[in-house]
XYZ file of N, CA and C in Angstrom:
375
model
N 131.031 -154.061 124.190
C 131.924 -154.114 124.239
C 131.155 -153.090 126.566
N 132.392 -153.185 127.492
C 132.408 -152.717 128.753
C 132.747 -151.071 128.686
N 132.589 -150.483 129.092
C 132.961 -148.770 129.238
C 132.672 -148.550 130.050
N 134.389 -148.170 131.259
C 133.632 -146.776 132.311
C 132.905 -145.910 132.253
N 131.933 -146.008 133.136
C 130.984 -144.808 133.283
C 131.538 -143.137 133.692
N 130.969 -142.516 132.458
C 131.818 -141.325 132.355
C 131.866 -140.366 134.029
N 130.850 -140.704 134.419
C 131.511 -139.991 135.798
C 132.485 -140.681 136.649
N 132.785 -141.455 136.016
C 134.587 -141.658 136.860
C 135.882 -141.569 135.856
N 135.161 -140.815 134.953
C 136.251 -140.408 134.368
C 137.457 -138.873 135.139
N 137.912 -138.860 135.626
C 138.680 -137.572 136.274
C 137.801 -136.527 135.697
N 137.880 -135.373 136.364
C 136.782 -134.062 136.417
C 137.900 -133.643 135.829
N 137.811 -132.145 134.868
C 138.645 -131.670 133.763
C 138.568 -130.411 134.015
N 137.410 -129.726 134.879
C 137.339 -128.933 135.054
C 138.891 -128.149 136.752
N 138.545 -129.475 137.688
C 140.205 -129.210 138.136
C 141.308 -129.359 137.611
N 141.635 -129.718 137.008
C 142.542 -130.064 135.362
C 143.052 -128.629 135.123
N 142.028 -128.471 134.529
C 141.794 -127.001 134.042
C 142.360 -125.401 134.863
N 142.355 -126.130 135.461
C 141.848 -124.963 136.673
C 143.681 -124.143 136.585
N 144.993 -125.230 137.031
C 145.847 -124.471 137.102
C 146.644 -123.734 135.613
N 147.766 -123.327 135.086
C 148.766 -123.264 134.183
C 148.331 -123.813 133.006
N 148.751 -125.287 133.097
C 148.476 -126.300 132.279
C 147.825 -126.543 131.715
N 147.059 -127.492 130.796
C 146.565 -128.214 130.277
C 146.493 -129.487 130.184
N 145.902 -130.290 130.970
C 145.920 -131.344 132.068
C 145.579 -132.630 131.466
N 143.882 -131.931 130.518
C 142.927 -132.829 130.609
C 142.751 -133.868 129.356
N 143.057 -133.370 128.275
C 143.661 -134.789 127.646
C 144.492 -135.432 127.583
N 145.245 -134.850 128.157
C 146.847 -136.442 128.544
C 146.234 -137.171 129.367
N 145.597 -136.890 130.460
C 145.007 -137.494 131.365
C 143.710 -138.089 130.778
N 142.651 -137.584 130.434
C 142.174 -138.424 130.141
C 142.243 -139.090 129.442
N 142.777 -139.085 127.775
C 142.934 -140.264 127.056
C 143.961 -140.963 127.411
N 144.764 -141.275 128.816
C 145.855 -142.343 129.651
C 144.654 -142.891 130.868
N 143.449 -142.006 130.494
C 143.261 -142.765 131.452
C 141.940 -144.254 130.475
N 141.763 -143.390 129.593
C 141.407 -144.402 128.396
C 140.987 -145.440 127.637
N 143.126 -145.225 127.921
C 143.417 -146.135 127.514
C 144.160 -147.738 128.421
N 143.951 -146.756 129.200
C 144.365 -148.214 130.327
C 143.054 -148.829 130.918
N 142.050 -148.310 130.482
C 140.819 -148.877 130.780
C 140.583 -149.671 129.713
N 140.571 -149.512 128.071
C 141.128 -151.123 126.921
C 141.961 -151.470 126.798
N 142.906 -151.611 128.119
C 144.080 -152.504 127.848
C 143.188 -153.272 128.792
N 143.210 -153.164 130.021
C 142.152 -154.114 130.937
C 141.209 -154.589 130.350
N 140.187 -153.994 129.701
C 139.166 -155.141 129.209
C 139.888 -156.128 127.785
N 141.113 -155.705 128.180
C 142.136 -157.085 126.415
C 142.233 -157.698 127.316
N 142.941 -157.353 128.638
C 144.229 -158.242 129.354
C 143.391 -158.990 130.168
N 142.085 -158.880 130.579
C 141.427 -159.611 131.351
C 139.809 -159.883 130.433
N 140.413 -160.779 129.451
C 138.574 -159.980 128.655
C 138.160 -161.853 129.857
N 137.051 -161.736 129.961
C 136.226 -162.993 130.251
C 137.124 -163.097 131.818
N 137.465 -162.792 132.745
C 137.595 -162.296 133.767
C 137.232 -161.646 134.442
N 136.330 -161.447 134.965
C 135.094 -160.331 135.826
C 135.269 -160.293 136.866
N 136.270 -161.249 137.619
C 137.031 -160.595 139.302
C 137.969 -159.475 138.769
N 139.035 -160.439 137.817
C 140.333 -159.454 137.613
C 139.800 -158.427 136.913
N 138.377 -158.341 135.611
C 137.986 -157.415 135.353
C 137.427 -156.070 136.343
N 137.338 -156.376 137.575
C 136.483 -155.198 138.043
C 137.205 -154.711 139.429
N 138.148 -155.806 139.631
C 139.806 -155.259 140.242
C 140.087 -154.282 139.560
N 140.679 -154.440 138.502
C 141.246 -153.695 137.829
C 140.426 -152.032 137.258
N 139.259 -152.227 136.805
C 138.996 -150.994 137.041
C 138.029 -150.197 138.361
N 138.160 -150.986 139.620
C 138.446 -149.712 140.699
C 139.699 -149.285 141.044
N 141.135 -150.485 140.762
C 142.322 -149.746 141.106
C 142.116 -148.786 140.279
N 142.498 -148.817 139.024
C 142.479 -147.784 137.870
C 141.870 -146.210 138.498
N 140.398 -146.346 138.338
C 139.480 -145.677 139.106
C 139.966 -144.978 140.400
N 139.986 -145.873 140.869
C 140.348 -145.153 142.919
C 142.017 -144.061 142.476
N 142.623 -144.884 141.750
C 144.387 -143.775 141.900
C 144.145 -142.488 140.995
N 143.270 -142.602 140.156
C 143.147 -140.981 139.326
C 142.327 -140.286 140.297
N 141.297 -140.799 140.713
C 140.548 -140.212 141.439
C 140.848 -139.640 142.836
N 142.112 -140.178 143.643
C 143.129 -140.135 144.657
C 143.672 -138.980 144.693
N 144.211 -138.493 143.508
C 145.166 -137.498 142.840
C 144.775 -136.976 142.178
N 142.712 -136.975 141.852
C 142.582 -135.806 140.628
C 142.783 -134.256 140.678
N 143.076 -133.934 142.914
C 143.172 -132.507 143.214
C 145.025 -131.914 142.478
N 145.505 -132.504 141.917
C 147.114 -132.521 142.143
C 147.522 -131.221 141.375
N 147.563 -130.682 141.918
C 148.012 -128.931 140.537
C 149.350 -129.131 140.167
N 150.093 -129.182 141.128
C 152.020 -128.997 140.285
C 152.036 -130.283 139.051
N 153.020 -129.261 138.180
C 152.847 -129.830 137.356
C 153.644 -131.127 136.986
N 155.042 -130.748 137.703
C 156.100 -132.454 138.134
C 155.796 -132.895 138.743
N 154.444 -133.598 139.528
C 153.843 -133.515 140.030
C 152.918 -135.069 139.158
N 152.593 -134.446 138.553
C 151.188 -134.537 137.352
C 152.254 -134.967 136.584
N 153.255 -134.788 135.641
C 154.123 -135.417 134.549
C 154.239 -136.682 135.315
N 154.343 -136.338 136.609
C 154.979 -137.851 137.434
C 154.096 -139.226 136.897
N 153.339 -138.871 137.395
C 151.538 -139.190 137.357
C 151.361 -139.812 136.030
N 151.819 -138.960 135.611
C 151.464 -139.385 133.841
C 152.526 -140.144 133.400
N 153.711 -140.394 134.363
C 154.356 -142.080 133.613
C 154.156 -142.962 133.859
N 153.995 -143.007 135.159
C 153.678 -143.838 136.473
C 152.730 -144.583 135.220
N 151.193 -144.393 135.210
C 150.353 -144.885 134.110
C 150.645 -145.494 133.436
N 151.381 -144.152 132.297
C 152.290 -144.489 131.107
C 152.802 -145.899 131.413
N 153.173 -146.094 132.248
C 154.671 -147.482 132.337
C 152.871 -148.633 132.902
N 151.874 -148.533 133.555
C 151.203 -149.829 133.874
C 150.751 -150.177 132.959
N 150.580 -148.936 131.940
C 149.656 -149.386 130.715
C 150.525 -150.548 130.148
N 152.240 -150.027 129.887
C 152.795 -150.763 129.083
C 153.061 -152.077 129.877
N 153.324 -152.577 130.487
C 153.474 -153.018 131.653
C 152.027 -154.587 131.272
N 151.055 -153.913 131.419
C 150.149 -155.094 131.924
C 149.460 -155.080 130.859
N 149.796 -154.184 129.370
C 150.264 -154.370 127.496
C 150.962 -156.333 127.817
N 151.908 -155.768 127.442
C 153.106 -156.720 126.988
C 153.076 -157.840 128.127
N 153.001 -158.119 129.466
C 153.573 -158.830 130.222
C 152.537 -159.420 130.994
N 151.101 -159.232 131.314
C 150.155 -160.246 131.284
C 149.701 -160.832 131.292
N 149.915 -162.175 131.716
C 149.161 -163.554 130.689
C 147.655 -164.272 131.781
N 146.910 -164.598 130.899
C 146.104 -164.657 131.693
C 146.672 -166.049 132.294
N 145.676 -166.721 132.999
C 146.370 -168.119 132.941
C 144.524 -169.398 133.742
N 144.783 -170.256 133.858
C 143.009 -170.467 134.109
C 143.869 -172.495 134.548
N 143.493 -172.977 135.942
C 143.812 -173.912 136.796
C 142.481 -174.642 135.798
N 143.706 -176.179 134.919
C 142.660 -177.051 134.422
C 142.589 -178.460 135.622
N 143.555 -178.399 136.298
C 143.624 -179.563 137.089
C 144.150 -179.093 138.319
N 144.500 -179.846 138.801
C 145.047 -179.440 139.895
C 146.597 -179.168 139.582
N 147.125 -180.261 139.519
C 148.827 -179.671 138.774
C 148.615 -178.944 137.912
N 148.092 -179.051 136.955
C 147.980 -178.281 135.928
C 147.465 -177.039 135.588
N 148.031 -175.819 134.366
C 147.591 -174.913 134.324
C 147.668 -174.842 132.580
N 146.825 -173.660 132.186
C 146.560 -173.476 131.054
C 147.172 -171.647 130.969
N 148.128 -171.371 130.083
C 148.021 -170.362 129.807
C 147.313 -169.678 128.803
N 147.073 -168.661 128.253
C 146.190 -167.844 127.815
C 146.232 -166.857 126.744
N 147.564 -166.973 126.375
C 148.348 -166.069 125.551
C 147.704 -164.807 124.028
N 146.936 -163.887 124.580
C 146.753 -163.248 123.463
C 147.711 -162.759 122.528
N 146.792 -162.463 121.338
C 147.267 -162.648 119.470
C 148.850 -161.431 119.458
N 148.912 -161.103 119.896
C 150.338 -159.274 119.916
C 151.566 -159.810 120.820
N 151.037 -160.757 122.144
C 152.603 -161.268 122.963
C 152.803 -162.187 122.400
N 152.426 -163.267 121.433
C 153.179 -164.283 120.747
C 154.106 -163.194 119.898
N 155.487 -164.014 120.032
C 156.436 -163.628 118.755
C 157.090 -164.864 118.203
N 157.349 -164.573 117.110
C 158.425 -165.977 116.684
C 159.452 -166.046 117.347
N 159.564 -167.796 117.730
C 160.514 -168.023 118.745
C 161.509 -168.131 117.991
N 163.034 -167.539 118.478
C 164.021 -167.850 117.924
C 165.277 -168.395 118.691
N 165.876 -170.388 117.557
C 166.356 -170.776 118.657
C 167.526 -170.197 119.963
N 167.843 -170.883 121.178
C 168.803 -170.967 122.032
C 169.573 -171.352 122.556
N 170.921 -171.988 121.585
C 172.444 -172.499 121.178
C 173.174 -172.833 122.147
N 173.370 -173.125 122.857
C 174.459 -173.039 123.711
C 175.566 -172.504 123.701
N 176.011 -173.601 122.602
C 177.526 -173.214 121.253
C 176.672 -172.576 119.977
N 177.384 -171.816 119.611
C 178.025 -170.878 118.697
C 178.578 -171.623 117.863
N 177.161 -172.522 116.433
C 177.656 -172.527 115.492
C 178.551 -171.886 114.516
N 179.821 -173.009 114.108
C 181.106 -171.636 113.099
C 180.340 -172.106 111.843
N 180.400 -170.463 111.338
C 179.692 -170.077 110.025
C 180.848 -170.725 109.244
N 180.800 -171.279 108.502
C 181.335 -172.137 107.014
C 181.410 -170.933 105.904
N 182.998 -171.328 105.744
C 183.780 -170.262 104.831
C 183.374 -170.413 102.844
N 183.070 -169.590 102.605
C 183.068 -170.291 101.201
C 183.684 -169.940 100.090
């Protein structure tokens, strides 16, 4: 299993310097994003690396943030990104010049409810 280097994680010293202790929620979300990345882009080394770099860069760019309001906003954005990755991204592989094979994860599959253009009449008993 691939784990991001410890040196890539946001520094808790800067996060604790202000009034609030943001270390735990920030690191938890950082780790959650990396776990989701590993699951969503499994077996796609290029996507895994691009997502790793993007996650690390975004956290690094905002590492010195001290405003509680801005930190909450950034945590919300990161949390939303994690949910979107987990629930909306699906892998696809080109199998032919005009064919794509979709590879859904088990957690994306849901029971199919048939759609009817015209509602059926319920029989009265």
